[in-house]
XYZ file of C-alpha atoms in Angstrom:
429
model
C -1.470 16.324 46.784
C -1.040 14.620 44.097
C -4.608 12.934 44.067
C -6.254 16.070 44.719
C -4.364 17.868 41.533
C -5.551 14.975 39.486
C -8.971 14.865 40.354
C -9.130 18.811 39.545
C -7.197 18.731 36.188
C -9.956 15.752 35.350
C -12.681 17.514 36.663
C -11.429 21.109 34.588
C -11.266 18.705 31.288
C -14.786 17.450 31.585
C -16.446 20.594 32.087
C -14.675 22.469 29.294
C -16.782 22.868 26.449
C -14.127 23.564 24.063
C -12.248 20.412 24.924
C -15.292 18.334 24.988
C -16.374 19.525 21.185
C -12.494 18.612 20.100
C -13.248 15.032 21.264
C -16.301 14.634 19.961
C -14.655 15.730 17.004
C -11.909 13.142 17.280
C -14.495 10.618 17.737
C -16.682 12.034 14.651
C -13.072 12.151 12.312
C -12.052 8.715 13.868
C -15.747 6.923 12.990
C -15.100 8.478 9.542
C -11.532 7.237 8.760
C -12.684 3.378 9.991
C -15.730 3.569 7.847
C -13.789 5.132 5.044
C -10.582 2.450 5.104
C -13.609 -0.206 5.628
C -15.283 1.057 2.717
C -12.103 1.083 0.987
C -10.881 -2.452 1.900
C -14.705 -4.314 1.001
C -14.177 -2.509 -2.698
C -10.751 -4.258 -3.288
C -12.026 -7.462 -1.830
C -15.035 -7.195 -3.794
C -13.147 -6.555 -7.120
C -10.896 -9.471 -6.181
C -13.915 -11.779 -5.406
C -15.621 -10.982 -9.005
C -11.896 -11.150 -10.286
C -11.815 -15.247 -8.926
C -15.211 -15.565 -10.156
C -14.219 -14.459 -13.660
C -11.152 -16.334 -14.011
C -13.292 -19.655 -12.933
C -15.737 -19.094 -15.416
C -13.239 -18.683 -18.032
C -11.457 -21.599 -17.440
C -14.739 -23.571 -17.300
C -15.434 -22.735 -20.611
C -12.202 -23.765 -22.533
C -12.706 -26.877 -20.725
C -16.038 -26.930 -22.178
C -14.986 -25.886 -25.888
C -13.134 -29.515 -26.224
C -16.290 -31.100 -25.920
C -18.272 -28.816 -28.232
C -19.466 -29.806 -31.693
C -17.130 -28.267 -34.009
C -18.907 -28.202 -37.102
C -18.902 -24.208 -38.225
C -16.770 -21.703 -38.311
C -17.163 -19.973 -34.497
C -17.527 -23.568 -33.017
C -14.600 -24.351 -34.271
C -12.729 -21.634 -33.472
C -13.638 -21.777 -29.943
C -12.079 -25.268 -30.289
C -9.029 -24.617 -31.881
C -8.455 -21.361 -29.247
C -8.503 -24.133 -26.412
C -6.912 -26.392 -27.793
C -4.254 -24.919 -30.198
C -1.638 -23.717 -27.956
C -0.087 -21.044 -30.113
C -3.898 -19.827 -30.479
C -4.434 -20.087 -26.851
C -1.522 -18.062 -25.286
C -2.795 -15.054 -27.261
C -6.590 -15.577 -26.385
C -6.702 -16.628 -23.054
C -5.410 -13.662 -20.378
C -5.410 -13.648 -16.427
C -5.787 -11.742 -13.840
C -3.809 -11.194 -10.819
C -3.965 -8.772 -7.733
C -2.859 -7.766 -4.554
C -4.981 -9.117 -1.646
C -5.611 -6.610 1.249
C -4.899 -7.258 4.846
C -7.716 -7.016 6.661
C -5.773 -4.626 8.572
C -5.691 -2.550 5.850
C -8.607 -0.530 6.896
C -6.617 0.947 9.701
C -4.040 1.755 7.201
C -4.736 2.013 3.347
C -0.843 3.121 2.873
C -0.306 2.835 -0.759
C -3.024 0.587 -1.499
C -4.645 4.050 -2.898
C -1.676 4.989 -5.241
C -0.648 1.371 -6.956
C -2.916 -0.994 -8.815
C -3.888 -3.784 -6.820
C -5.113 -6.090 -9.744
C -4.042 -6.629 -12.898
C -4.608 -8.691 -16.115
C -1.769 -10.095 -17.998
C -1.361 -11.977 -21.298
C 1.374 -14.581 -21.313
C 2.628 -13.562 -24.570
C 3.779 -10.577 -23.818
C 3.370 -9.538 -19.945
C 4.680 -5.859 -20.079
C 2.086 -5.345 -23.294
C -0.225 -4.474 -20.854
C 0.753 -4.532 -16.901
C 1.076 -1.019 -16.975
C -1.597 0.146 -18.775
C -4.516 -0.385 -15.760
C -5.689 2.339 -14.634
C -8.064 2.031 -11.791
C -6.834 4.992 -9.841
C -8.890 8.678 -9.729
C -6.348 11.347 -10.020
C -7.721 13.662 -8.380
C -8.258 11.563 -5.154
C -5.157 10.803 -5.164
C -4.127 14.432 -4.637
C -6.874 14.739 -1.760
C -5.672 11.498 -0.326
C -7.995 8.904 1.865
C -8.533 9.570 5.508
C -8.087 6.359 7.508
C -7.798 5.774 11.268
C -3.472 6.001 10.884
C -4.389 9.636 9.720
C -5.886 10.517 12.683
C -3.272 9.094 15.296
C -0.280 10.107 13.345
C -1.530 14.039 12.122
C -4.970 15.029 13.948
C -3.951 13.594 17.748
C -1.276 15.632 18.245
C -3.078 18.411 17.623
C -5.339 17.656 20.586
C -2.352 17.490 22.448
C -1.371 20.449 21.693
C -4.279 22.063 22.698
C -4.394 20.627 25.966
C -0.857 21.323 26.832
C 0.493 24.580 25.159
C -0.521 26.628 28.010
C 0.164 24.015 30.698
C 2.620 26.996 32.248
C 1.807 30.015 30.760
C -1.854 30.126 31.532
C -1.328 30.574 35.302
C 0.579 33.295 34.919
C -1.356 35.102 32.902
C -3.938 34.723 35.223
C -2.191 36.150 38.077
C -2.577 32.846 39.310
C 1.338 31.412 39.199
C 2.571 33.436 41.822
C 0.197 31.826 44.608
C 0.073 28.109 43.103
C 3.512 28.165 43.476
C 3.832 30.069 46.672
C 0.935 27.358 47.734
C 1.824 23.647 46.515
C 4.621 21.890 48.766
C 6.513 21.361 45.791
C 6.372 23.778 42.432
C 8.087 20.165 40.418
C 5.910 17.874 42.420
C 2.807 20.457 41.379
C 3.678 20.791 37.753
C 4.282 16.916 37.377
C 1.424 16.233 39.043
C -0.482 18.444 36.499
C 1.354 16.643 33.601
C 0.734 12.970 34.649
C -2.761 14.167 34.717
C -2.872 14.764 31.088
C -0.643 12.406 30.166
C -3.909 9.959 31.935
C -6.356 12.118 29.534
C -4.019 11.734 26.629
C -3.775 7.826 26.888
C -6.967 7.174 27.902
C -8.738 9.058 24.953
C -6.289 6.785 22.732
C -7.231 3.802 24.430
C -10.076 4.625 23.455
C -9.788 5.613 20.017
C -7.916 1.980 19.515
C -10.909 0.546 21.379
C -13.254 1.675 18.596
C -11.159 0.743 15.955
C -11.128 -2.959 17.519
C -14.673 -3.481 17.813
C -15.223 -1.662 14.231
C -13.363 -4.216 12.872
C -14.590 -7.114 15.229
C -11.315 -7.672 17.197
C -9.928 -9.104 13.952
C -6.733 -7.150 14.252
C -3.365 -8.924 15.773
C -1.206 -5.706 15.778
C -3.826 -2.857 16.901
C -1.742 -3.847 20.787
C 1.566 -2.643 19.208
C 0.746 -0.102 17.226
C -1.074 1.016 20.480
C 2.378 0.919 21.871
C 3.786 2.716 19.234
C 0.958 5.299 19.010
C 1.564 5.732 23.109
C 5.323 6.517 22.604
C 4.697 8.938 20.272
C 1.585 10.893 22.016
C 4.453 10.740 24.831
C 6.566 12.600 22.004
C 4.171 15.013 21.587
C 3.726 16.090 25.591
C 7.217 16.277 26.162
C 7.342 18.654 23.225
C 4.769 20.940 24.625
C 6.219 20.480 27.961
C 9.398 21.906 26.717
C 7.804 24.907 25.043
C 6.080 25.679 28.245
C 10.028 25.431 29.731
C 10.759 28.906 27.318
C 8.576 30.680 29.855
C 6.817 33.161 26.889
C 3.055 33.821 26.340
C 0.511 31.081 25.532
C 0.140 32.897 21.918
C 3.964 32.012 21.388
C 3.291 28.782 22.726
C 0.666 27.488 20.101
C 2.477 28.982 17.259
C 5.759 27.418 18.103
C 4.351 24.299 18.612
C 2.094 24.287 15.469
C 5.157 25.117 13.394
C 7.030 22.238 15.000
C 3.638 19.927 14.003
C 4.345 21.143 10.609
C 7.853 20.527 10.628
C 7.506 16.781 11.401
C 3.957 15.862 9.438
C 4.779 18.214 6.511
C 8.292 19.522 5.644
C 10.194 16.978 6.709
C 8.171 14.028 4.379
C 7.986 16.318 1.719
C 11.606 17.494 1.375
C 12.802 13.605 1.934
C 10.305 12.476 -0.818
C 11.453 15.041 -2.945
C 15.206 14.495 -2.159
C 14.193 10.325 -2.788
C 12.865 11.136 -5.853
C 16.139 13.380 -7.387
C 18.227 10.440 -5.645
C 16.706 7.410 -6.896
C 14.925 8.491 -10.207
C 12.349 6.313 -11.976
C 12.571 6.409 -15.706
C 9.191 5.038 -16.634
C 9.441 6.101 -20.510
C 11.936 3.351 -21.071
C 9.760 0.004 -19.766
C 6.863 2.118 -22.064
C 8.829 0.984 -24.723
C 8.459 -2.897 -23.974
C 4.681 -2.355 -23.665
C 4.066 -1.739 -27.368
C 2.191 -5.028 -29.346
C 5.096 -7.404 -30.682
C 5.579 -6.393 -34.425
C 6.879 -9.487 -36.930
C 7.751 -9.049 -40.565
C 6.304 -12.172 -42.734
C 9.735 -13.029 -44.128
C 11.239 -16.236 -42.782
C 14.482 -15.391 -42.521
C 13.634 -12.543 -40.015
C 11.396 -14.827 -37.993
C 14.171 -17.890 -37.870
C 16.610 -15.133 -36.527
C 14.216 -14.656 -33.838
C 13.797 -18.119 -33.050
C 17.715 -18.522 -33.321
C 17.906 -16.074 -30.498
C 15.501 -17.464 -28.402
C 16.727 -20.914 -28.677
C 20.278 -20.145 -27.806
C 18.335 -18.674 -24.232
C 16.291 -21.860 -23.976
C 17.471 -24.312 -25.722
C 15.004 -26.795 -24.381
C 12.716 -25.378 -26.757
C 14.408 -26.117 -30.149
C 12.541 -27.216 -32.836
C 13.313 -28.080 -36.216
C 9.996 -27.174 -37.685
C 9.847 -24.243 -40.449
C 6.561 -24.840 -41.445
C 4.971 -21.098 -42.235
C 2.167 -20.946 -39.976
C 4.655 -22.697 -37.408
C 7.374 -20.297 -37.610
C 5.104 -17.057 -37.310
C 3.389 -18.198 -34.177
C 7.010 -19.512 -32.652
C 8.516 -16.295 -33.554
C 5.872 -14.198 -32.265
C 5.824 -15.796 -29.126
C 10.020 -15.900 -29.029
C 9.850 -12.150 -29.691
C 7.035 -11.708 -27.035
C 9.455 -13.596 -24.316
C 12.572 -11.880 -25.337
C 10.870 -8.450 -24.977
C 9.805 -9.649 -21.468
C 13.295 -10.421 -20.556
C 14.179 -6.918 -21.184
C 11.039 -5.253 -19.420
C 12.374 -7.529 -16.315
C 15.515 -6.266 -16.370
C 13.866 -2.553 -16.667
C 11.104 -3.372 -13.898
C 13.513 -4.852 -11.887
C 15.815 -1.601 -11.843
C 12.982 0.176 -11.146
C 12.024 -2.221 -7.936
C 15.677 -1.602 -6.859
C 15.380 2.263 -6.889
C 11.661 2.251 -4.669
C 13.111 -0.232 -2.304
C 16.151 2.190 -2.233
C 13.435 5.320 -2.026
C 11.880 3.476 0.748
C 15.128 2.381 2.723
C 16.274 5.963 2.408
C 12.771 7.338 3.957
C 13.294 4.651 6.487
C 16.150 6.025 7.933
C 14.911 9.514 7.712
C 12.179 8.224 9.953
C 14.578 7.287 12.960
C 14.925 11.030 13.318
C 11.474 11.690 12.748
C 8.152 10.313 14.703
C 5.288 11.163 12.733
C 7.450 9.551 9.565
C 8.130 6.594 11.755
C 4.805 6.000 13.292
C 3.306 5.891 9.484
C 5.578 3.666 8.429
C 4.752 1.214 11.222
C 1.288 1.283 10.702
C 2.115 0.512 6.767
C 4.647 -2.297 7.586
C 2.030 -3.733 10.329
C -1.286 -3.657 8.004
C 0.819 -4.838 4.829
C 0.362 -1.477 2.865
C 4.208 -0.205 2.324
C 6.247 0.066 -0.490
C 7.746 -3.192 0.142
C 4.783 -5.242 -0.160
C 3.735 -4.130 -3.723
C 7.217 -4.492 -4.987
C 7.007 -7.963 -4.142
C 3.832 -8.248 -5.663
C 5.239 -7.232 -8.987
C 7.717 -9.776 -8.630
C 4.963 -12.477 -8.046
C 3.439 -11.443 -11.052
C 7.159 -11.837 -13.352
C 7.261 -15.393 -11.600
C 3.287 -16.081 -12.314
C 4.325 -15.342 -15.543
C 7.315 -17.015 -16.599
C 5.567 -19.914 -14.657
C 2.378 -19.484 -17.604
C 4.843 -19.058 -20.415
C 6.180 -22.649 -19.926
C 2.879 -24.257 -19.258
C 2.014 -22.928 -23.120
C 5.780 -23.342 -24.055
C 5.703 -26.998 -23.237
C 3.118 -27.423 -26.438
C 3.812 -24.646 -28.406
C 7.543 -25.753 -29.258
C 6.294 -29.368 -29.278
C 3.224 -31.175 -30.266
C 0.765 -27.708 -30.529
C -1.904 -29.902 -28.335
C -3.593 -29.051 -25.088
C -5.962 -31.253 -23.077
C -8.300 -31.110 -20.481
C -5.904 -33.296 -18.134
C -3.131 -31.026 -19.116
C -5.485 -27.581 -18.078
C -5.684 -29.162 -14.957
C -1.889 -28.453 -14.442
C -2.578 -24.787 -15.431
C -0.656 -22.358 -12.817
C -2.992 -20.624 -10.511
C -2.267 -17.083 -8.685
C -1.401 -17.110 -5.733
């Protein structure tokens, strides 16, 4: 019996127009979201790759300006901006970003919302961190449609349109009464009629995942759990339906109960815990605004030895005797550049604190909701969460502090770079 139910459930779904054009159309939406999260990831690899290219060019041209003749004014300013340390911390800026996982196309996550490069200036690194904008507004209010779009918020919708009149449909027909009258077994008959969709179901994801592996050359390790993962939930999704069928009302009734339940757990339940993050964790960005304004010196001495006096009794390692005019401007500024930084870290990392608290808060919403926890997985598996870019703008307060002391090291000493000691110049990583 069971065979024969099977075969006729499979043979119903093929020749049904209706359910044929919402494949195709899952394959046509599916095709779309790989090319666009492929289209996506190439741009940020491609701005990365020009990024490297940049930054090597730059550094082979201070290494070039020691050996140039420095007779005249621009030659030897050129010189003295390579070799002059407290000239060269304020020329010479960097750029850092946040490689994508090739994964990534499955899953842009937030790699849509946050910056993913950045250029710094040692001097003063919250002058200008936040002041990249490479983002369009107004895409970011359509959003990007990539292939975790269509598993997590189109797919179910297939599935609901295969299953929401899995019971109802007979009996409107005037058909129930002699199925059940008819099959040895009304459970046997209806499970038999389930597992045949579930088969569908499974196999059209299978297949969906299959396209996404060969679009992206079987380059992916984790497409076989998030398979898993997508599986379980698509399981979700027909016991749902299943259960609506259970209420025994019309197939109208069915579709509208369901598609408010598909609202409930892709809409109002991420909005409403967003929103409730957002009044529980706040994010002040006006105050680290303040640490981005240009460091701002008086010329009087005794103002810029107070400075230093401050920042020595931090770093102490540093001390120098020196009061020479030029000397004590260019310490001071760069004392007062550091000292600002120390309070845009504390600031940034508050801020770091309450989106990994956002995030660990929306994480434990998810456990009680699939569609949440299904997007996070793909974002944890491709490297796209929350969690990832906050430890990206750590990297860049460690890149940093690591290029203040490279400059520090001559600025509080001997003033003198060298082509040997660019060699030891901190690289991102």
């Amino acid at each position: 019996m069971y065979i024969k139910i099977i075969k006729y459930e499979f043979k119903y779904f093929l020749r049904n127009k209706i359910f044929a054009l919402f494949l195709f159309s899952m394959l046509i939406i599916s095709a779309y979201a790989l090319f666009n999260g492929n289209v996506y990831y190439n741009k940020q690899v491609s701005v990365i790759h020009k990024l490297k290219e940049k930054d090597s060019i730059v550094l082979e041209t201070i290494l070039q300006n020691f050996k140039i003749d420095t007779t005249g004014e621009t030659n030897d300013r050129l010189y003295k901006n390579a070799s002059k340390s407290s000239w060269a911390i304020f020329d010479q800026h960097f750029n850092v970003y946040w490689n994508p996982s090739v994964a990534s196309v499955i899953c842009i996550g937030n790699r849509d919302i946050y910056p993913y490069y950045q250029e710094i200036v040692p001097v003063s690194l919250y002058m200008r961190l936040f002041k990249n904008e490479i983002s369009n507004p107004n895409m970011l209010l359509i959003g990007n449609i990539d292939f975790s779009y269509v598993i997590i918020f189109v797919f179910p919708l297939f599935i609901v349109s295969l299953l929401f009149n899995l019971l109802s449909e007979d009996k409107e027909k005037g058909l129930g009464l002699f199925l059940y009258t008819n099959a040895e077994s009304v459970q046997r008959f209806i499970f038999a009629r389930l597992i045949s969709y579930i088969i569908i179901i499974l196999s059209i994801l299978l297949m969906l995942f299959a396209f996404a592996f060969l679009f992206l050359i079987g380059n992916i390790d984790c497409l076989v759990e998030l398979f898993i993962f997508s599986s379980i939930y698509s399981l979700f999704w027909v016991v749902v339906c299943y259960m609506v069928n259970l209420i025994g009302r019309s197939s109208v009734f069915n579709i509208s109960f369901l598609i408010s339940i598909w609202l409930t757990f892709s809409l109002l339940i991420p909005s409403a815990s967003n929103q409730l993050a957002s009044i529980k964790y706040p994010i002040n960005t006006e105050e680290i605004s303040k640490t981005m304004r240009r460091v701002q010196l008086s010329d009087a001495d005794h103002e810029l030895q107070a400075v230093l006096n401050k920042f020595y009794a931090r770093y102490p390692q540093y001390s120098n005797p020196d009061t020479t005019a030029t000397n004590l401007f260019s310490r001071a500024y760069v004392a007062q550049g550091q000292l600002s930084d120390l309070e845009g870290d504390q600031l940034l990392n508050g801020i770091c604190e309450k989106m990994l608290q956002k995030q660990n808060f929306l994480k434990n919403v998810a456990y009680f909701n699939p569609s949440m926890y299904l997007q996070q997985k793909f974002a944890n598996e491709t490297e796209t969460n929350l969690t990832d870019y906050v430890w990206y703008l750590k990297r860049i307060q460690q890149f940093n502090l690591e290029l203040k002391e490279f400059y520090f090291k001559k600025i509080f000493t001997d003033d003198k770079m060298s082509i040997d000691y660019y060699k030891t110049l901190p690289k991102w990583k």
